[in-house]
PDB file of N, CA and C in Angstrom:
ATOM      1  N   GLU A  94     133.880  43.959  17.786  1.00 83.00           N
ATOM      2  CA  GLU A  94     134.257  42.559  17.768  1.00 83.00           C
ATOM      3  C   GLU A  94     134.249  41.955  19.175  1.00 83.00           C
ATOM      4  N   PHE A  95     134.615  42.734  20.198  1.00 88.00           N
ATOM      5  CA  PHE A  95     134.708  42.217  21.558  1.00 88.00           C
ATOM      6  C   PHE A  95     133.524  42.610  22.437  1.00 88.00           C
ATOM      7  N   LYS A  96     132.654  43.438  21.927  1.00 85.00           N
ATOM      8  CA  LYS A  96     131.550  43.967  22.719  1.00 85.00           C
ATOM      9  C   LYS A  96     130.640  42.883  23.295  1.00 85.00           C
ATOM     10  N   GLU A  97     130.321  41.868  22.523  1.00 88.00           N
ATOM     11  CA  GLU A  97     129.381  40.834  22.949  1.00 88.00           C
ATOM     12  C   GLU A  97     130.055  39.600  23.551  1.00 88.00           C
ATOM     13  N   ARG A  98     131.342  39.640  23.753  1.00 91.00           N
ATOM     14  CA  ARG A  98     132.041  38.486  24.324  1.00 91.00           C
ATOM     15  C   ARG A  98     131.772  38.369  25.815  1.00 91.00           C
ATOM     16  N   LEU A  99     131.768  37.134  26.294  1.00 89.00           N
ATOM     17  CA  LEU A  99     131.523  36.876  27.706  1.00 89.00           C
ATOM     18  C   LEU A  99     132.510  37.638  28.591  1.00 89.00           C
ATOM     19  N   GLY A 100     133.762  37.702  28.184  1.00 90.00           N
ATOM     20  CA  GLY A 100     134.780  38.385  28.976  1.00 90.00           C
ATOM     21  C   GLY A 100     134.557  39.878  29.106  1.00 90.00           C
ATOM     22  N   ASN A 101     133.695  40.435  28.275  1.00 89.00           N
ATOM     23  CA  ASN A 101     133.401  41.864  28.303  1.00 89.00           C
ATOM     24  C   ASN A 101     132.086  42.162  29.025  1.00 89.00           C
ATOM     25  N   MET A 102     131.492  41.142  29.624  1.00 89.00           N
ATOM     26  CA  MET A 102     130.200  41.328  30.282  1.00 89.00           C
ATOM     27  C   MET A 102     130.329  41.083  31.779  1.00 89.00           C
ATOM     28  N   THR A 103     129.432  41.697  32.521  1.00 90.00           N
ATOM     29  CA  THR A 103     129.384  41.466  33.958  1.00 90.00           C
ATOM     30  C   THR A 103     127.949  41.625  34.429  1.00 90.00           C
ATOM     31  N   LEU A 104     127.736  41.310  35.667  1.00 89.00           N
ATOM     32  CA  LEU A 104     126.397  41.400  36.258  1.00 89.00           C
ATOM     33  C   LEU A 104     126.268  42.684  37.072  1.00 89.00           C
ATOM     34  N   LEU A 105     125.150  43.341  36.888  1.00 87.00           N
ATOM     35  CA  LEU A 105     124.811  44.535  37.668  1.00 87.00           C
ATOM     36  C   LEU A 105     123.326  44.473  37.988  1.00 87.00           C
ATOM     37  N   SER A 106     122.947  45.113  39.073  1.00 83.00           N
ATOM     38  CA  SER A 106     121.516  45.204  39.355  1.00 83.00           C
ATOM     39  C   SER A 106     120.859  46.009  38.239  1.00 83.00           C
ATOM     40  N   ASP A 107     119.620  45.717  37.967  1.00 79.00           N
ATOM     41  CA  ASP A 107     118.917  46.295  36.823  1.00 79.00           C
ATOM     42  C   ASP A 107     118.973  47.826  36.753  1.00 79.00           C
ATOM     43  N   PRO A 108     118.707  48.552  37.833  1.00 82.00           N
ATOM     44  CA  PRO A 108     118.749  50.020  37.715  1.00 82.00           C
ATOM     45  C   PRO A 108     120.132  50.543  37.302  1.00 82.00           C
ATOM     46  N   ARG A 109     121.174  49.955  37.865  1.00 83.00           N
ATOM     47  CA  ARG A 109     122.532  50.393  37.506  1.00 83.00           C
ATOM     48  C   ARG A 109     122.854  50.054  36.061  1.00 83.00           C
ATOM     49  N   ASN A 110     122.475  48.875  35.642  1.00 84.00           N
ATOM     50  CA  ASN A 110     122.775  48.432  34.287  1.00 84.00           C
ATOM     51  C   ASN A 110     122.158  49.371  33.255  1.00 84.00           C
ATOM     52  N   LYS A 111     120.906  49.701  33.428  1.00 84.00           N
ATOM     53  CA  LYS A 111     120.222  50.596  32.487  1.00 84.00           C
ATOM     54  C   LYS A 111     120.838  51.986  32.484  1.00 84.00           C
ATOM     55  N   ALA A 112     121.212  52.478  33.641  1.00 87.00           N
ATOM     56  CA  ALA A 112     121.770  53.830  33.745  1.00 87.00           C
ATOM     57  C   ALA A 112     123.140  53.939  33.080  1.00 87.00           C
ATOM     58  N   LEU A 113     123.924  52.865  33.106  1.00 89.00           N
ATOM     59  CA  LEU A 113     125.283  52.916  32.560  1.00 89.00           C
ATOM     60  C   LEU A 113     125.329  52.781  31.045  1.00 89.00           C
ATOM     61  N   GLY A 114     124.449  51.987  30.481  1.00 84.00           N
ATOM     62  CA  GLY A 114     124.405  51.831  29.029  1.00 84.00           C
ATOM     63  C   GLY A 114     125.764  51.604  28.410  1.00 84.00           C
ATOM     64  N   ASN A 115     126.158  52.483  27.493  1.00 85.00           N
ATOM     65  CA  ASN A 115     127.424  52.364  26.777  1.00 85.00           C
ATOM     66  C   ASN A 115     128.487  53.339  27.270  1.00 85.00           C
ATOM     67  N   LYS A 116     128.416  53.717  28.517  1.00 90.00           N
ATOM     68  CA  LYS A 116     129.409  54.640  29.068  1.00 90.00           C
ATOM     69  C   LYS A 116     130.775  53.959  29.135  1.00 90.00           C
ATOM     70  N   SER A 117     131.803  54.743  29.339  1.00 90.00           N
ATOM     71  CA  SER A 117     133.169  54.227  29.353  1.00 90.00           C
ATOM     72  C   SER A 117     133.408  53.293  30.537  1.00 90.00           C
ATOM     73  N   PHE A 118     134.431  52.469  30.408  1.00 91.00           N
ATOM     74  CA  PHE A 118     134.779  51.541  31.483  1.00 91.00           C
ATOM     75  C   PHE A 118     135.079  52.279  32.777  1.00 91.00           C
ATOM     76  N   ILE A 119     135.763  53.411  32.693  1.00 92.00           N
ATOM     77  CA  ILE A 119     136.132  54.176  33.888  1.00 92.00           C
ATOM     78  C   ILE A 119     134.878  54.619  34.641  1.00 92.00           C
ATOM     79  N   VAL A 120     133.869  55.070  33.932  1.00 92.00           N
ATOM     80  CA  VAL A 120     132.605  55.471  34.559  1.00 92.00           C
ATOM     81  C   VAL A 120     131.920  54.244  35.164  1.00 92.00           C
ATOM     82  N   LYS A 121     131.876  53.166  34.415  1.00 91.00           N
ATOM     83  CA  LYS A 121     131.233  51.940  34.892  1.00 91.00           C
ATOM     84  C   LYS A 121     131.943  51.380  36.119  1.00 91.00           C
ATOM     85  N   ARG A 122     133.263  51.464  36.141  1.00 92.00           N
ATOM     86  CA  ARG A 122     134.035  50.916  37.255  1.00 92.00           C
ATOM     87  C   ARG A 122     133.603  51.516  38.585  1.00 92.00           C
ATOM     88  N   GLU A 123     133.250  52.781  38.596  1.00 92.00           N
ATOM     89  CA  GLU A 123     132.783  53.422  39.830  1.00 92.00           C
ATOM     90  C   GLU A 123     131.482  52.772  40.323  1.00 92.00           C
ATOM     91  N   GLU A 124     130.641  52.366  39.396  1.00 90.00           N
ATOM     92  CA  GLU A 124     129.406  51.672  39.772  1.00 90.00           C
ATOM     93  C   GLU A 124     129.692  50.232  40.180  1.00 90.00           C
ATOM     94  N   TYR A 125     130.687  49.614  39.562  1.00 91.00           N
ATOM     95  CA  TYR A 125     131.059  48.242  39.931  1.00 91.00           C
ATOM     96  C   TYR A 125     131.475  48.185  41.399  1.00 91.00           C
ATOM     97  N   LYS A 126     132.105  49.249  41.861  1.00 91.00           N
ATOM     98  CA  LYS A 126     132.534  49.305  43.270  1.00 91.00           C
ATOM     99  C   LYS A 126     131.346  49.212  44.220  1.00 91.00           C
ATOM    100  N   LYS A 127     130.194  49.687  43.785  1.00 89.00           N
ATOM    101  CA  LYS A 127     128.993  49.705  44.618  1.00 89.00           C
ATOM    102  C   LYS A 127     128.235  48.372  44.593  1.00 89.00           C
ATOM    103  N   GLU A 128     128.569  47.525  43.625  1.00 86.00           N
ATOM    104  CA  GLU A 128     127.878  46.241  43.458  1.00 86.00           C
ATOM    105  C   GLU A 128     128.567  45.187  44.320  1.00 86.00           C
ATOM    106  N   THR A 129     128.429  45.314  45.620  1.00 83.00           N
ATOM    107  CA  THR A 129     129.196  44.514  46.573  1.00 83.00           C
ATOM    108  C   THR A 129     128.772  43.053  46.661  1.00 83.00           C
ATOM    109  N   ARG A 130     127.590  42.722  46.217  1.00 86.00           N
ATOM    110  CA  ARG A 130     127.100  41.345  46.354  1.00 86.00           C
ATOM    111  C   ARG A 130     127.548  40.425  45.222  1.00 86.00           C
ATOM    112  N   ILE A 131     128.100  40.958  44.152  1.00 89.00           N
ATOM    113  CA  ILE A 131     128.446  40.141  42.985  1.00 89.00           C
ATOM    114  C   ILE A 131     129.966  40.140  42.804  1.00 89.00           C
ATOM    115  N   THR A 132     130.593  39.022  43.154  1.00 88.00           N
ATOM    116  CA  THR A 132     132.048  38.903  43.117  1.00 88.00           C
ATOM    117  C   THR A 132     132.614  39.107  41.714  1.00 88.00           C
ATOM    118  N   LEU A 133     131.963  38.566  40.700  1.00 88.00           N
ATOM    119  CA  LEU A 133     132.455  38.720  39.329  1.00 88.00           C
ATOM    120  C   LEU A 133     132.538  40.187  38.920  1.00 88.00           C
ATOM    121  N   THR A 134     131.625  40.984  39.409  1.00 91.00           N
ATOM    122  CA  THR A 134     131.637  42.414  39.109  1.00 91.00           C
ATOM    123  C   THR A 134     132.700  43.123  39.937  1.00 91.00           C
ATOM    124  N   GLN A 135     132.845  42.758  41.182  1.00 90.00           N
ATOM    125  CA  GLN A 135     133.856  43.359  42.055  1.00 90.00           C
ATOM    126  C   GLN A 135     135.269  43.129  41.522  1.00 90.00           C
ATOM    127  N   ASP A 136     135.498  41.997  40.868  1.00 90.00           N
ATOM    128  CA  ASP A 136     136.818  41.712  40.303  1.00 90.00           C
ATOM    129  C   ASP A 136     137.248  42.758  39.282  1.00 90.00           C
ATOM    130  N   LEU A 137     136.305  43.385  38.620  1.00 91.00           N
ATOM    131  CA  LEU A 137     136.626  44.383  37.594  1.00 91.00           C
ATOM    132  C   LEU A 137     137.136  45.691  38.184  1.00 91.00           C
ATOM    133  N   VAL A 138     136.887  45.921  39.443  1.00 92.00           N
ATOM    134  CA  VAL A 138     137.318  47.159  40.101  1.00 92.00           C
ATOM    135  C   VAL A 138     138.848  47.273  40.084  1.00 92.00           C
ATOM    136  N   GLU A 139     139.532  46.132  40.041  1.00 90.00           N
ATOM    137  CA  GLU A 139     140.985  46.125  40.054  1.00 90.00           C
ATOM    138  C   GLU A 139     141.603  46.631  38.753  1.00 90.00           C
ATOM    139  N   TYR A 140     140.855  46.596  37.664  1.00 88.00           N
ATOM    140  CA  TYR A 140     141.379  47.026  36.362  1.00 88.00           C
ATOM    141  C   TYR A 140     141.372  48.551  36.251  1.00 88.00           C
ATOM    142  N   SER A 141     142.433  49.101  35.666  1.00 88.00           N
ATOM    143  CA  SER A 141     142.460  50.545  35.415  1.00 88.00           C
ATOM    144  C   SER A 141     141.954  50.856  34.011  1.00 88.00           C
ATOM    145  N   ASP A 142     141.948  49.856  33.153  1.00 89.00           N
ATOM    146  CA  ASP A 142     141.456  49.980  31.789  1.00 89.00           C
ATOM    147  C   ASP A 142     140.938  48.605  31.388  1.00 89.00           C
ATOM    148  N   PHE A 143     140.242  48.511  30.298  1.00 89.00           N
ATOM    149  CA  PHE A 143     139.714  47.229  29.872  1.00 89.00           C
ATOM    150  C   PHE A 143     139.980  47.067  28.382  1.00 89.00           C
ATOM    151  N   THR A 144     141.089  46.425  28.053  1.00 92.00           N
ATOM    152  CA  THR A 144     141.544  46.262  26.676  1.00 92.00           C
ATOM    153  C   THR A 144     141.103  44.927  26.096  1.00 92.00           C
ATOM    154  N   LYS A 145     141.343  44.742  24.798  1.00 94.00           N
ATOM    155  CA  LYS A 145     141.034  43.470  24.146  1.00 94.00           C
ATOM    156  C   LYS A 145     141.752  42.316  24.840  1.00 94.00           C
ATOM    157  N   ASP A 146     143.018  42.513  25.171  1.00 95.00           N
ATOM    158  CA  ASP A 146     143.792  41.449  25.825  1.00 95.00           C
ATOM    159  C   ASP A 146     143.203  41.086  27.180  1.00 95.00           C
ATOM    160  N   LEU A 147     142.748  42.072  27.931  1.00 93.00           N
ATOM    161  CA  LEU A 147     142.131  41.799  29.228  1.00 93.00           C
ATOM    162  C   LEU A 147     140.785  41.098  29.075  1.00 93.00           C
ATOM    163  N   ILE A 148     140.049  41.450  28.039  1.00 94.00           N
ATOM    164  CA  ILE A 148     138.775  40.788  27.770  1.00 94.00           C
ATOM    165  C   ILE A 148     139.020  39.312  27.468  1.00 94.00           C
ATOM    166  N   ILE A 149     140.014  39.031  26.639  1.00 95.00           N
ATOM    167  CA  ILE A 149     140.347  37.641  26.313  1.00 95.00           C
ATOM    168  C   ILE A 149     140.802  36.893  27.559  1.00 95.00           C
ATOM    169  N   GLU A 150     141.654  37.521  28.357  1.00 94.00           N
ATOM    170  CA  GLU A 150     142.141  36.900  29.589  1.00 94.00           C
ATOM    171  C   GLU A 150     140.983  36.596  30.545  1.00 94.00           C
ATOM    172  N   ARG A 151     140.101  37.562  30.711  1.00 93.00           N
ATOM    173  CA  ARG A 151     138.966  37.376  31.612  1.00 93.00           C
ATOM    174  C   ARG A 151     138.026  36.295  31.089  1.00 93.00           C
ATOM    175  N   GLN A 152     137.833  36.267  29.793  1.00 95.00           N
ATOM    176  CA  GLN A 152     136.959  35.256  29.202  1.00 95.00           C
ATOM    177  C   GLN A 152     137.519  33.857  29.457  1.00 95.00           C
ATOM    178  N   MET A 153     138.815  33.687  29.354  1.00 95.00           N
ATOM    179  CA  MET A 153     139.436  32.387  29.620  1.00 95.00           C
ATOM    180  C   MET A 153     139.261  31.995  31.087  1.00 95.00           C
ATOM    181  N   LYS A 154     139.405  32.967  32.004  1.00 93.00           N
ATOM    182  CA  LYS A 154     139.216  32.700  33.430  1.00 93.00           C
ATOM    183  C   LYS A 154     137.768  32.300  33.724  1.00 93.00           C
ATOM    184  N   LEU A 155     136.823  32.993  33.102  1.00 93.00           N
ATOM    185  CA  LEU A 155     135.410  32.679  33.313  1.00 93.00           C
ATOM    186  C   LEU A 155     135.066  31.303  32.758  1.00 93.00           C
ATOM    187  N   ALA A 156     135.646  30.949  31.624  1.00 93.00           N
ATOM    188  CA  ALA A 156     135.403  29.629  31.039  1.00 93.00           C
ATOM    189  C   ALA A 156     135.938  28.531  31.961  1.00 93.00           C
ATOM    190  N   ALA A 157     137.128  28.745  32.512  1.00 93.00           N
ATOM    191  CA  ALA A 157     137.704  27.769  33.440  1.00 93.00           C
ATOM    192  C   ALA A 157     136.837  27.649  34.696  1.00 93.00           C
ATOM    193  N   LEU A 158     136.366  28.761  35.186  1.00 90.00           N
ATOM    194  CA  LEU A 158     135.494  28.757  36.366  1.00 90.00           C
ATOM    195  C   LEU A 158     134.183  28.021  36.064  1.00 90.00           C
ATOM    196  N   ALA A 159     133.632  28.255  34.898  1.00 89.00           N
ATOM    197  CA  ALA A 159     132.368  27.612  34.523  1.00 89.00           C
ATOM    198  C   ALA A 159     132.506  26.096  34.493  1.00 89.00           C
ATOM    199  N   THR A 160     133.624  25.592  34.008  1.00 89.00           N
ATOM    200  CA  THR A 160     133.790  24.135  33.956  1.00 89.00           C
ATOM    201  C   THR A 160     133.883  23.539  35.355  1.00 89.00           C
ATOM    202  N   LYS A 161     134.370  24.317  36.311  1.00 87.00           N
ATOM    203  CA  LYS A 161     134.423  23.838  37.696  1.00 87.00           C
ATOM    204  C   LYS A 161     133.049  23.905  38.361  1.00 87.00           C
ATOM    205  N   VAL A 162     132.363  25.011  38.155  1.00 85.00           N
ATOM    206  CA  VAL A 162     131.054  25.228  38.773  1.00 85.00           C
ATOM    207  C   VAL A 162     130.024  24.250  38.235  1.00 85.00           C
ATOM    208  N   TRP A 163     130.040  24.034  36.920  1.00 87.00           N
ATOM    209  CA  TRP A 163     129.037  23.186  36.288  1.00 87.00           C
ATOM    210  C   TRP A 163     129.598  21.806  35.905  1.00 87.00           C
ATOM    211  N   ASP A 164     130.532  21.304  36.667  1.00 80.00           N
ATOM    212  CA  ASP A 164     131.082  19.965  36.457  1.00 80.00           C
ATOM    213  C   ASP A 164     129.979  18.951  36.744  1.00 80.00           C
ATOM    214  N   SER A 165     129.687  18.105  35.762  1.00 76.00           N
ATOM    215  CA  SER A 165     128.592  17.144  35.903  1.00 76.00           C
ATOM    216  C   SER A 165     128.803  16.192  37.068  1.00 76.00           C
ATOM    217  N   ASN A 166     130.025  15.992  37.508  1.00 77.00           N
ATOM    218  CA  ASN A 166     130.291  15.129  38.653  1.00 77.00           C
ATOM    219  C   ASN A 166     129.853  15.776  39.972  1.00 77.00           C
ATOM    220  N   ASN A 167     129.687  17.083  39.948  1.00 68.00           N
ATOM    221  CA  ASN A 167     129.284  17.803  41.162  1.00 68.00           C
ATOM    222  C   ASN A 167     127.798  18.128  41.208  1.00 68.00           C
ATOM    223  N   LEU A 168     127.072  17.782  40.158  1.00 65.00           N
ATOM    224  CA  LEU A 168     125.647  18.117  40.102  1.00 65.00           C
ATOM    225  C   LEU A 168     124.792  17.097  40.808  1.00 65.00           C
TER     226      LEU A 168
END
């Protein structure tokens, strides 16, 4: 149910993304630490686990950020 939600997704360079596939969050987090150029991915390093509640919380934060970034008054 939460797998395809925006809050459960992040950006990784292509080689890392393919290598990680469906591995656990703990395994992925170690790779997130190496993705230093992408702030959205670095933010996930702070989590010790990734639950449904955290996915919902992150999705709400990303939605709020998107409305600021893509505000038509700033385009």
